[in-house]
PDB file of C-alpha atoms in Angstrom:
ATOM      1  CA  MET A 223     -29.731  51.669  50.505  1.00  0.00           C
ATOM      2  CA  THR A 224     -30.187  48.992  53.114  1.00  0.00           C
ATOM      3  CA  GLU A 225     -27.483  46.538  54.164  1.00  0.00           C
ATOM      4  CA  ASN A 226     -29.165  43.627  52.282  1.00  0.00           C
ATOM      5  CA  GLU A 227     -29.390  45.701  49.119  1.00  0.00           C
ATOM      6  CA  LYS A 228     -25.692  46.557  49.353  1.00  0.00           C
ATOM      7  CA  VAL A 229     -24.781  42.850  49.707  1.00  0.00           C
ATOM      8  CA  ALA A 230     -26.993  41.864  46.755  1.00  0.00           C
ATOM      9  CA  SER A 231     -25.486  44.626  44.624  1.00  0.00           C
ATOM     10  CA  ALA A 232     -21.960  43.507  45.469  1.00  0.00           C
ATOM     11  CA  GLN A 233     -22.776  39.874  44.598  1.00  0.00           C
ATOM     12  CA  HIS A 234     -24.302  40.926  41.269  1.00  0.00           C
ATOM     13  CA  ALA A 235     -21.227  42.994  40.409  1.00  0.00           C
ATOM     14  CA  GLU A 236     -18.924  40.077  41.238  1.00  0.00           C
ATOM     15  CA  GLN A 237     -20.992  37.683  39.105  1.00  0.00           C
ATOM     16  CA  SER A 238     -20.912  40.117  36.185  1.00  0.00           C
ATOM     17  CA  ALA A 239     -17.138  40.423  36.474  1.00  0.00           C
ATOM     18  CA  ARG A 240     -16.749  36.641  36.423  1.00  0.00           C
ATOM     19  CA  SER A 241     -18.987  36.344  33.364  1.00  0.00           C
ATOM     20  CA  SER A 242     -17.055  39.021  31.480  1.00  0.00           C
ATOM     21  CA  THR A 243     -13.776  37.261  32.325  1.00  0.00           C
ATOM     22  CA  THR A 244     -15.028  33.756  31.490  1.00  0.00           C
ATOM     23  CA  ALA A 245     -16.613  34.655  28.141  1.00  0.00           C
ATOM     24  CA  PRO A 246     -13.412  35.894  26.447  1.00  0.00           C
ATOM     25  CA  LEU A 247     -11.475  33.001  27.973  1.00  0.00           C
ATOM     26  CA  LYS A 248     -13.971  30.488  26.580  1.00  0.00           C
ATOM     27  CA  GLY A 249     -13.863  32.192  23.214  1.00  0.00           C
ATOM     28  CA  ASP A 250     -10.067  32.097  23.169  1.00  0.00           C
ATOM     29  CA  LEU A 251     -10.084  28.372  23.944  1.00  0.00           C
ATOM     30  CA  GLU A 252     -12.565  27.667  21.156  1.00  0.00           C
ATOM     31  CA  ARG A 253     -10.512  29.693  18.690  1.00  0.00           C
ATOM     32  CA  ALA A 254      -7.344  27.902  19.813  1.00  0.00           C
ATOM     33  CA  GLU A 255      -8.950  24.504  19.317  1.00  0.00           C
ATOM     34  CA  THR A 256     -10.179  25.515  15.876  1.00  0.00           C
ATOM     35  CA  LYS A 257      -6.748  26.829  14.974  1.00  0.00           C
ATOM     36  CA  GLN A 258      -5.130  23.589  16.142  1.00  0.00           C
ATOM     37  CA  THR A 259      -7.595  21.473  14.104  1.00  0.00           C
ATOM     38  CA  MET A 260      -7.043  23.577  11.006  1.00  0.00           C
ATOM     39  CA  SER A 261      -3.279  23.341  11.433  1.00  0.00           C
ATOM     40  CA  LEU A 262      -3.468  19.534  11.466  1.00  0.00           C
ATOM     41  CA  TRP A 263      -5.706  19.522   8.400  1.00  0.00           C
ATOM     42  CA  GLN A 264      -3.406  21.914   6.593  1.00  0.00           C
ATOM     43  CA  TYR A 265      -0.465  19.654   7.418  1.00  0.00           C
ATOM     44  CA  LEU A 266      -2.273  16.626   6.018  1.00  0.00           C
ATOM     45  CA  MET A 267      -3.059  18.579   2.862  1.00  0.00           C
ATOM     46  CA  THR A 268       0.584  19.430   2.190  1.00  0.00           C
ATOM     47  CA  ASP A 269       2.643  17.719  -0.509  1.00  0.00           C
ATOM     48  CA  VAL A 270       5.402  15.375   0.612  1.00  0.00           C
ATOM     49  CA  ASP A 271       8.857  15.709  -0.870  1.00  0.00           C
ATOM     50  CA  PRO A 272       9.261  12.719  -3.263  1.00  0.00           C
ATOM     51  CA  LYS A 273      13.027  12.882  -2.823  1.00  0.00           C
ATOM     52  CA  LEU A 274      12.606  12.021   0.860  1.00  0.00           C
ATOM     53  CA  THR A 275      10.167   9.116   0.519  1.00  0.00           C
ATOM     54  CA  THR A 276      12.856   6.425   0.489  1.00  0.00           C
ATOM     55  CA  GLY A 277      11.669   4.746   3.700  1.00  0.00           C
ATOM     56  CA  PRO A 278       7.977   4.248   2.823  1.00  0.00           C
ATOM     57  CA  LEU A 279       8.758   3.263  -0.777  1.00  0.00           C
ATOM     58  CA  ALA A 280      11.374   0.727   0.332  1.00  0.00           C
ATOM     59  CA  ALA A 281       8.706  -0.699   2.639  1.00  0.00           C
ATOM     60  CA  TYR A 282       6.347  -0.847  -0.365  1.00  0.00           C
ATOM     61  CA  CYS A 283       8.923  -2.933  -2.234  1.00  0.00           C
ATOM     62  CA  PHE A 284       9.266  -5.141   0.838  1.00  0.00           C
ATOM     63  CA  MET A 285       5.504  -5.741   0.818  1.00  0.00           C
ATOM     64  CA  THR A 286       5.590  -6.614  -2.890  1.00  0.00           C
ATOM     65  CA  GLY A 287       7.951  -9.509  -2.206  1.00  0.00           C
ATOM     66  CA  TYR A 288       6.105 -10.406   0.988  1.00  0.00           C
ATOM     67  CA  ILE A 289       2.658 -10.629  -0.661  1.00  0.00           C
ATOM     68  CA  ASP A 290       3.839 -12.179  -3.924  1.00  0.00           C
ATOM     69  CA  VAL A 291       5.562 -15.090  -2.212  1.00  0.00           C
ATOM     70  CA  ILE A 292       2.284 -15.988  -0.477  1.00  0.00           C
ATOM     71  CA  SER A 293       0.350 -16.418  -3.721  1.00  0.00           C
ATOM     72  CA  PHE A 294       3.221 -18.065  -5.585  1.00  0.00           C
ATOM     73  CA  SER A 295       3.781 -20.617  -2.811  1.00  0.00           C
ATOM     74  CA  ALA A 296       0.142 -21.676  -2.978  1.00  0.00           C
ATOM     75  CA  ILE A 297      -0.850 -21.450  -6.657  1.00  0.00           C
ATOM     76  CA  PHE A 298       2.301 -20.397  -8.578  1.00  0.00           C
ATOM     77  CA  VAL A 299       0.701 -17.078  -9.527  1.00  0.00           C
ATOM     78  CA  TRP A 300       2.402 -13.742  -8.883  1.00  0.00           C
ATOM     79  CA  CYS A 301      -0.361 -11.435  -7.697  1.00  0.00           C
ATOM     80  CA  GLY A 302       1.802  -8.369  -8.341  1.00  0.00           C
ATOM     81  CA  PHE A 303       3.682  -9.294 -11.539  1.00  0.00           C
ATOM     82  CA  GLN A 304       0.867  -9.194 -14.067  1.00  0.00           C
ATOM     83  CA  THR A 305       3.043  -9.722 -17.155  1.00  0.00           C
ATOM     84  CA  GLY A 306       3.195 -13.446 -16.452  1.00  0.00           C
ATOM     85  CA  ASN A 307      -0.527 -13.680 -15.728  1.00  0.00           C
ATOM     86  CA  PHE A 308      -1.382 -11.874 -18.956  1.00  0.00           C
ATOM     87  CA  ALA A 309       0.893 -14.171 -20.975  1.00  0.00           C
ATOM     88  CA  GLN A 310      -0.614 -17.183 -19.215  1.00  0.00           C
ATOM     89  CA  LEU A 311      -4.084 -16.165 -20.406  1.00  0.00           C
ATOM     90  CA  ALA A 312      -2.766 -15.874 -23.965  1.00  0.00           C
ATOM     91  CA  ILE A 313      -1.422 -19.429 -23.689  1.00  0.00           C
ATOM     92  CA  ALA A 314      -4.818 -20.583 -22.384  1.00  0.00           C
ATOM     93  CA  ILE A 315      -6.557 -19.117 -25.451  1.00  0.00           C
ATOM     94  CA  ALA A 316      -3.969 -20.615 -27.808  1.00  0.00           C
ATOM     95  CA  ARG A 317      -4.587 -24.015 -26.209  1.00  0.00           C
ATOM     96  CA  LEU A 318      -8.165 -23.914 -27.528  1.00  0.00           C
ATOM     97  CA  PHE A 319      -6.875 -24.281 -31.098  1.00  0.00           C
ATOM     98  CA  TYR A 320      -4.371 -27.036 -30.434  1.00  0.00           C
ATOM     99  CA  GLY A 321      -5.223 -30.506 -31.733  1.00  0.00           C
ATOM    100  CA  GLN A 322      -7.882 -31.923 -34.005  1.00  0.00           C
ATOM    101  CA  PRO A 323     -11.470 -30.661 -33.740  1.00  0.00           C
ATOM    102  CA  GLY A 324     -13.294 -32.701 -31.139  1.00  0.00           C
ATOM    103  CA  PHE A 325     -10.049 -33.510 -29.291  1.00  0.00           C
ATOM    104  CA  ARG A 326      -9.057 -30.042 -28.170  1.00  0.00           C
ATOM    105  CA  ASP A 327      -8.649 -29.012 -24.549  1.00  0.00           C
ATOM    106  CA  LEU A 328     -11.514 -26.596 -23.932  1.00  0.00           C
ATOM    107  CA  THR A 329     -11.170 -26.646 -20.158  1.00  0.00           C
ATOM    108  CA  PHE A 330     -10.759 -23.351 -18.289  1.00  0.00           C
ATOM    109  CA  HIS A 331      -8.012 -24.588 -15.997  1.00  0.00           C
ATOM    110  CA  LYS A 332      -7.934 -23.557 -12.348  1.00  0.00           C
ATOM    111  CA  ALA A 333      -4.524 -21.898 -12.773  1.00  0.00           C
ATOM    112  CA  ASP A 334      -5.874 -19.810 -15.651  1.00  0.00           C
ATOM    113  CA  GLN A 335      -8.906 -18.813 -13.576  1.00  0.00           C
ATOM    114  CA  GLN A 336      -6.615 -17.659 -10.788  1.00  0.00           C
ATOM    115  CA  ALA A 337      -4.406 -15.709 -13.180  1.00  0.00           C
ATOM    116  CA  LEU A 338      -7.460 -13.949 -14.610  1.00  0.00           C
ATOM    117  CA  CYS A 339      -8.789 -13.207 -11.115  1.00  0.00           C
ATOM    118  CA  SER A 340      -5.467 -11.664 -10.095  1.00  0.00           C
ATOM    119  CA  LEU A 341      -5.178  -9.608 -13.283  1.00  0.00           C
ATOM    120  CA  ILE A 342      -8.692  -8.147 -12.992  1.00  0.00           C
ATOM    121  CA  ALA A 343      -8.367  -7.408  -9.277  1.00  0.00           C
ATOM    122  CA  PHE A 344      -4.945  -5.788  -9.698  1.00  0.00           C
ATOM    123  CA  ASN A 345      -6.262  -3.423 -12.352  1.00  0.00           C
ATOM    124  CA  ALA A 346      -9.349  -2.683 -10.245  1.00  0.00           C
ATOM    125  CA  GLY A 347      -7.065  -1.717  -7.357  1.00  0.00           C
ATOM    126  CA  ALA A 348      -4.976   0.483  -9.626  1.00  0.00           C
ATOM    127  CA  PHE A 349      -8.166   2.141 -10.876  1.00  0.00           C
ATOM    128  CA  ILE A 350      -9.202   2.885  -7.275  1.00  0.00           C
ATOM    129  CA  GLY A 351      -5.828   4.528  -6.892  1.00  0.00           C
ATOM    130  CA  ARG A 352      -6.844   7.121  -9.473  1.00  0.00           C
ATOM    131  CA  VAL A 353      -8.757   8.833  -6.671  1.00  0.00           C
ATOM    132  CA  GLY A 354      -5.414  10.319  -5.757  1.00  0.00           C
ATOM    133  CA  ASP A 355      -5.383  12.256  -9.015  1.00  0.00           C
ATOM    134  CA  ARG A 356      -8.320  14.290  -7.706  1.00  0.00           C
ATOM    135  CA  VAL A 357      -7.045  14.678  -4.160  1.00  0.00           C
ATOM    136  CA  GLY A 358      -3.443  15.221  -5.221  1.00  0.00           C
ATOM    137  CA  ALA A 359      -1.025  12.381  -5.872  1.00  0.00           C
ATOM    138  CA  HIS A 360       1.615  13.876  -3.558  1.00  0.00           C
ATOM    139  CA  LYS A 361      -0.807  14.942  -0.822  1.00  0.00           C
ATOM    140  CA  ARG A 362       0.048  13.492   2.570  1.00  0.00           C
ATOM    141  CA  ILE A 363      -3.584  12.691   3.324  1.00  0.00           C
ATOM    142  CA  TRP A 364      -3.889  10.643   0.130  1.00  0.00           C
ATOM    143  CA  LEU A 365      -0.698   8.697   0.744  1.00  0.00           C
ATOM    144  CA  ILE A 366      -1.900   7.897   4.268  1.00  0.00           C
ATOM    145  CA  SER A 367      -5.395   6.962   3.061  1.00  0.00           C
ATOM    146  CA  GLY A 368      -4.136   4.930   0.098  1.00  0.00           C
ATOM    147  CA  THR A 369      -1.784   2.903   2.273  1.00  0.00           C
ATOM    148  CA  PHE A 370      -4.552   2.359   4.828  1.00  0.00           C
ATOM    149  CA  ILE A 371      -6.790   1.053   2.024  1.00  0.00           C
ATOM    150  CA  GLN A 372      -4.040  -1.472   1.237  1.00  0.00           C
ATOM    151  CA  ALA A 373      -4.036  -2.543   4.883  1.00  0.00           C
ATOM    152  CA  LEU A 374      -7.820  -3.028   4.841  1.00  0.00           C
ATOM    153  CA  MET A 375      -7.604  -5.123   1.668  1.00  0.00           C
ATOM    154  CA  THR A 376      -4.848  -7.250   3.200  1.00  0.00           C
ATOM    155  CA  MET A 377      -6.996  -7.732   6.315  1.00  0.00           C
ATOM    156  CA  ALA A 378      -9.977  -8.799   4.211  1.00  0.00           C
ATOM    157  CA  ALA A 379      -7.744 -11.301   2.390  1.00  0.00           C
ATOM    158  CA  ALA A 380      -6.475 -12.707   5.697  1.00  0.00           C
ATOM    159  CA  ILE A 381     -10.052 -13.278   6.880  1.00  0.00           C
ATOM    160  CA  ALA A 382     -11.027 -14.922   3.581  1.00  0.00           C
ATOM    161  CA  PHE A 383      -8.082 -17.339   3.666  1.00  0.00           C
ATOM    162  CA  TRP A 384      -8.685 -18.075   7.357  1.00  0.00           C
ATOM    163  CA  LYS A 385     -12.309 -19.020   6.642  1.00  0.00           C
ATOM    164  CA  SER A 386     -11.371 -21.040   3.547  1.00  0.00           C
ATOM    165  CA  ASN A 387      -9.657 -23.765   5.621  1.00  0.00           C
ATOM    166  CA  GLN A 388      -7.212 -24.483   2.821  1.00  0.00           C
ATOM    167  CA  GLY A 389      -3.446 -24.981   2.758  1.00  0.00           C
ATOM    168  CA  SER A 390      -0.701 -22.471   2.217  1.00  0.00           C
ATOM    169  CA  ILE A 391       2.017 -24.251   0.220  1.00  0.00           C
ATOM    170  CA  ALA A 392       1.602 -26.360  -2.925  1.00  0.00           C
ATOM    171  CA  ASP A 393       4.062 -29.080  -3.879  1.00  0.00           C
ATOM    172  CA  GLN A 394       3.231 -29.213  -7.591  1.00  0.00           C
ATOM    173  CA  ARG A 395       1.758 -26.827 -10.143  1.00  0.00           C
ATOM    174  CA  ASP A 396      -1.093 -29.177 -11.003  1.00  0.00           C
ATOM    175  CA  ASP A 397      -2.078 -29.476  -7.333  1.00  0.00           C
ATOM    176  CA  PRO A 398      -2.659 -25.914  -6.049  1.00  0.00           C
ATOM    177  CA  ALA A 399      -3.269 -25.269  -2.361  1.00  0.00           C
ATOM    178  CA  TRP A 400      -6.106 -22.819  -3.079  1.00  0.00           C
ATOM    179  CA  THR A 401      -9.141 -24.077  -4.956  1.00  0.00           C
ATOM    180  CA  ASN A 402     -12.390 -22.910  -3.348  1.00  0.00           C
ATOM    181  CA  ALA A 403     -14.317 -19.639  -3.760  1.00  0.00           C
ATOM    182  CA  LEU A 404     -13.004 -17.976  -0.599  1.00  0.00           C
ATOM    183  CA  THR A 405      -9.419 -18.337  -1.787  1.00  0.00           C
ATOM    184  CA  PHE A 406     -10.393 -16.528  -4.992  1.00  0.00           C
ATOM    185  CA  VAL A 407     -11.756 -13.716  -2.808  1.00  0.00           C
ATOM    186  CA  GLY A 408      -8.499 -13.605  -0.857  1.00  0.00           C
ATOM    187  CA  LEU A 409      -6.434 -13.635  -4.051  1.00  0.00           C
ATOM    188  CA  ALA A 410      -8.485 -10.752  -5.426  1.00  0.00           C
ATOM    189  CA  PHE A 411      -7.937  -8.657  -2.303  1.00  0.00           C
ATOM    190  CA  ILE A 412      -4.157  -9.113  -2.146  1.00  0.00           C
ATOM    191  CA  SER A 413      -3.863  -8.432  -5.879  1.00  0.00           C
ATOM    192  CA  ALA A 414      -5.976  -5.291  -5.551  1.00  0.00           C
ATOM    193  CA  SER A 415      -3.862  -4.100  -2.610  1.00  0.00           C
ATOM    194  CA  LEU A 416      -0.755  -4.254  -4.799  1.00  0.00           C
ATOM    195  CA  GLY A 417      -2.629  -2.433  -7.556  1.00  0.00           C
ATOM    196  CA  VAL A 418      -3.317   0.473  -5.189  1.00  0.00           C
ATOM    197  CA  GLN A 419       0.295   0.383  -4.013  1.00  0.00           C
ATOM    198  CA  GLY A 420       1.588   0.458  -7.570  1.00  0.00           C
ATOM    199  CA  ILE A 421      -0.246   3.600  -8.599  1.00  0.00           C
ATOM    200  CA  LEU A 422       0.758   5.417  -5.395  1.00  0.00           C
ATOM    201  CA  GLY A 423       4.382   4.570  -6.069  1.00  0.00           C
ATOM    202  CA  LYS A 424       4.159   5.492  -9.751  1.00  0.00           C
ATOM    203  CA  ARG A 425       2.640   8.913  -9.097  1.00  0.00           C
ATOM    204  CA  LEU A 426       5.547   9.862  -6.821  1.00  0.00           C
ATOM    205  CA  ASN A 427       7.838   9.432  -9.854  1.00  0.00           C
ATOM    206  CA  THR A 428      10.968   8.261  -8.048  1.00  0.00           C
ATOM    207  CA  GLN A 429      13.729   5.748  -8.778  1.00  0.00           C
ATOM    208  CA  PHE A 430      11.564   3.087  -7.090  1.00  0.00           C
ATOM    209  CA  GLY A 431       9.162   3.125 -10.047  1.00  0.00           C
ATOM    210  CA  THR A 432       5.872   1.439  -9.215  1.00  0.00           C
ATOM    211  CA  THR A 433       7.470  -0.519  -6.308  1.00  0.00           C
ATOM    212  CA  ILE A 434       5.858  -3.605  -7.914  1.00  0.00           C
ATOM    213  CA  VAL A 435       7.756  -4.721 -11.015  1.00  0.00           C
ATOM    214  CA  LEU A 436      11.540  -4.513 -10.915  1.00  0.00           C
ATOM    215  CA  THR A 437      12.240  -5.373 -14.564  1.00  0.00           C
ATOM    216  CA  THR A 438      12.427  -1.699 -15.508  1.00  0.00           C
ATOM    217  CA  VAL A 439      14.411  -0.970 -12.344  1.00  0.00           C
ATOM    218  CA  TRP A 440      16.990  -3.635 -13.286  1.00  0.00           C
ATOM    219  CA  VAL A 441      17.362  -2.258 -16.826  1.00  0.00           C
ATOM    220  CA  GLU A 442      17.764   1.312 -15.583  1.00  0.00           C
ATOM    221  CA  LEU A 443      20.227   0.161 -12.942  1.00  0.00           C
ATOM    222  CA  MET A 444      22.424  -1.660 -15.461  1.00  0.00           C
ATOM    223  CA  SER A 445      22.317   1.341 -17.825  1.00  0.00           C
ATOM    224  CA  ASP A 446      23.098   3.909 -15.130  1.00  0.00           C
ATOM    225  CA  PRO A 447      26.231   5.793 -16.309  1.00  0.00           C
ATOM    226  CA  ARG A 448      27.428   6.111 -12.698  1.00  0.00           C
ATOM    227  CA  LEU A 449      26.841   2.482 -11.759  1.00  0.00           C
ATOM    228  CA  PHE A 450      30.471   1.859 -10.784  1.00  0.00           C
ATOM    229  CA  LYS A 451      31.076   5.142  -8.961  1.00  0.00           C
ATOM    230  CA  PHE A 452      31.416   3.298  -5.667  1.00  0.00           C
ATOM    231  CA  ARG A 453      32.991   6.201  -3.813  1.00  0.00           C
ATOM    232  CA  GLN A 454      30.084   8.496  -4.612  1.00  0.00           C
ATOM    233  CA  ARG A 455      26.514   8.588  -3.397  1.00  0.00           C
ATOM    234  CA  VAL A 456      24.476   8.134  -6.571  1.00  0.00           C
ATOM    235  CA  MET A 457      20.758   8.422  -5.820  1.00  0.00           C
ATOM    236  CA  THR A 458      19.593   6.866  -9.103  1.00  0.00           C
ATOM    237  CA  ARG A 459      21.725   3.786  -8.480  1.00  0.00           C
ATOM    238  CA  ASP A 460      21.386   3.518  -4.715  1.00  0.00           C
ATOM    239  CA  HIS A 461      17.593   3.794  -4.598  1.00  0.00           C
ATOM    240  CA  ARG A 462      17.194   1.120  -7.257  1.00  0.00           C
ATOM    241  CA  LEU A 463      19.456  -1.188  -5.286  1.00  0.00           C
ATOM    242  CA  ILE A 464      17.411  -0.476  -2.161  1.00  0.00           C
ATOM    243  CA  ALA A 465      14.247  -1.402  -4.078  1.00  0.00           C
ATOM    244  CA  ALA A 466      15.718  -4.730  -5.227  1.00  0.00           C
ATOM    245  CA  VAL A 467      17.112  -5.649  -1.806  1.00  0.00           C
ATOM    246  CA  SER A 468      13.857  -4.699  -0.081  1.00  0.00           C
ATOM    247  CA  LEU A 469      11.796  -6.907  -2.395  1.00  0.00           C
ATOM    248  CA  PHE A 470      14.211  -9.795  -1.875  1.00  0.00           C
ATOM    249  CA  LEU A 471      14.009  -9.438   1.902  1.00  0.00           C
ATOM    250  CA  GLY A 472      10.219  -9.252   1.731  1.00  0.00           C
ATOM    251  CA  ALA A 473      10.017 -12.519  -0.208  1.00  0.00           C
ATOM    252  CA  PHE A 474      12.537 -14.238   2.080  1.00  0.00           C
ATOM    253  CA  ILE A 475      10.869 -13.147   5.307  1.00  0.00           C
ATOM    254  CA  GLY A 476       7.393 -13.762   3.908  1.00  0.00           C
ATOM    255  CA  ARG A 477       8.216 -17.362   3.024  1.00  0.00           C
ATOM    256  CA  ALA A 478       9.806 -17.962   6.443  1.00  0.00           C
ATOM    257  CA  ILE A 479       6.698 -16.671   8.231  1.00  0.00           C
ATOM    258  CA  LEU A 480       4.389 -18.540   5.836  1.00  0.00           C
ATOM    259  CA  GLN A 481       5.969 -21.857   6.773  1.00  0.00           C
ATOM    260  CA  GLN A 482       5.232 -21.166  10.436  1.00  0.00           C
ATOM    261  CA  LEU A 483       1.912 -19.294  10.498  1.00  0.00           C
ATOM    262  CA  GLY A 484       0.151 -20.200   7.249  1.00  0.00           C
ATOM    263  CA  THR A 485      -1.527 -17.827   4.818  1.00  0.00           C
ATOM    264  CA  ALA A 486      -3.924 -16.055   7.198  1.00  0.00           C
ATOM    265  CA  GLY A 487      -1.308 -15.500   9.896  1.00  0.00           C
ATOM    266  CA  THR A 488       1.277 -14.247   7.416  1.00  0.00           C
ATOM    267  CA  LEU A 489      -1.202 -11.768   5.960  1.00  0.00           C
ATOM    268  CA  GLY A 490      -2.088 -10.687   9.494  1.00  0.00           C
ATOM    269  CA  VAL A 491       1.558  -9.747  10.024  1.00  0.00           C
ATOM    270  CA  GLY A 492       1.413  -7.959   6.656  1.00  0.00           C
ATOM    271  CA  VAL A 493      -1.509  -5.861   7.905  1.00  0.00           C
ATOM    272  CA  GLY A 494       0.655  -4.679  10.781  1.00  0.00           C
ATOM    273  CA  VAL A 495       3.460  -3.738   8.393  1.00  0.00           C
ATOM    274  CA  ARG A 496       1.061  -1.797   6.178  1.00  0.00           C
ATOM    275  CA  ILE A 497      -0.284   0.106   9.214  1.00  0.00           C
ATOM    276  CA  PHE A 498       3.295   0.997  10.099  1.00  0.00           C
ATOM    277  CA  ILE A 499       3.848   2.308   6.554  1.00  0.00           C
ATOM    278  CA  THR A 500       0.587   4.272   6.825  1.00  0.00           C
ATOM    279  CA  LEU A 501       1.860   6.084   9.921  1.00  0.00           C
ATOM    280  CA  SER A 502       5.302   6.628   8.402  1.00  0.00           C
ATOM    281  CA  TRP A 503       3.854   9.039   5.816  1.00  0.00           C
ATOM    282  CA  ILE A 504       3.153  11.469   8.662  1.00  0.00           C
ATOM    283  CA  PHE A 505       6.875  11.984   9.186  1.00  0.00           C
ATOM    284  CA  VAL A 506       7.949  12.519   5.566  1.00  0.00           C
ATOM    285  CA  PRO A 507       9.067  16.168   5.166  1.00  0.00           C
ATOM    286  CA  ASN A 508       7.037  18.605   3.094  1.00  0.00           C
ATOM    287  CA  LYS A 509       7.972  19.496  -0.451  1.00  0.00           C
ATOM    288  CA  PRO A 510       9.924  22.775  -0.368  1.00  0.00           C
ATOM    289  CA  ARG A 511       8.152  25.778  -1.823  1.00  0.00           C
ATOM    290  CA  SER A 512       9.580  26.967  -5.112  1.00  0.00           C
TER     291      SER A 512
END
């Protein structure tokens, strides 16, 4: 074997050794990346522990007060409390039969139109929330996705109100601040966002209830047998109080921001809060295995 042949043979052997070393290393890296991706997916597909969801659910209650005060300040309609809107529609129908024939008020008043819009949109949002029943109502990925959907709806509402060029605060019930079509779009989006929020809260089955309507929470709080056990930590009582205080703070802060930034700006801040809640679901501990 000549000297050149020996050099070529040595180079070929070295190249083969490098290839044999690189191939397993590359394969290990690919398997590690796949394992890491699967681990993240598996984590997102775990169930959260409902007993440890106090933070996100308190933030939900905060957003209920925050969003509701925006609609009530402009049109005196609660976009989350649909009992009043439903009763208002009943009054509107009863009005059709009041007075002598030919002198009855057959007008579909603007306030009644807005109440109907909010009621329909809220129920549509709650219906969208039924997707979680297929994914898993306690699945982390659904709670993250459902809260992100709320943020997108709030963003869409902010854009609609911004483009509407209408006011934010009404002085009298018969002179609402929102009257044009874009404000109806915005009202529908914020009502739907609370509908999605309500079904997510309800499916977790905690003391926070739906995080929307506190009437049931107040009744259960007043009937709690350990209401006056002040020296004890009573979860059923304490969580209901947290829900009420959070909603109150949301309404108070929402009105303060509304007076400074207007409807679109206040909803823009609300989008940021909803994104924060979306991320907070990542840190809720898993449900313990039975």
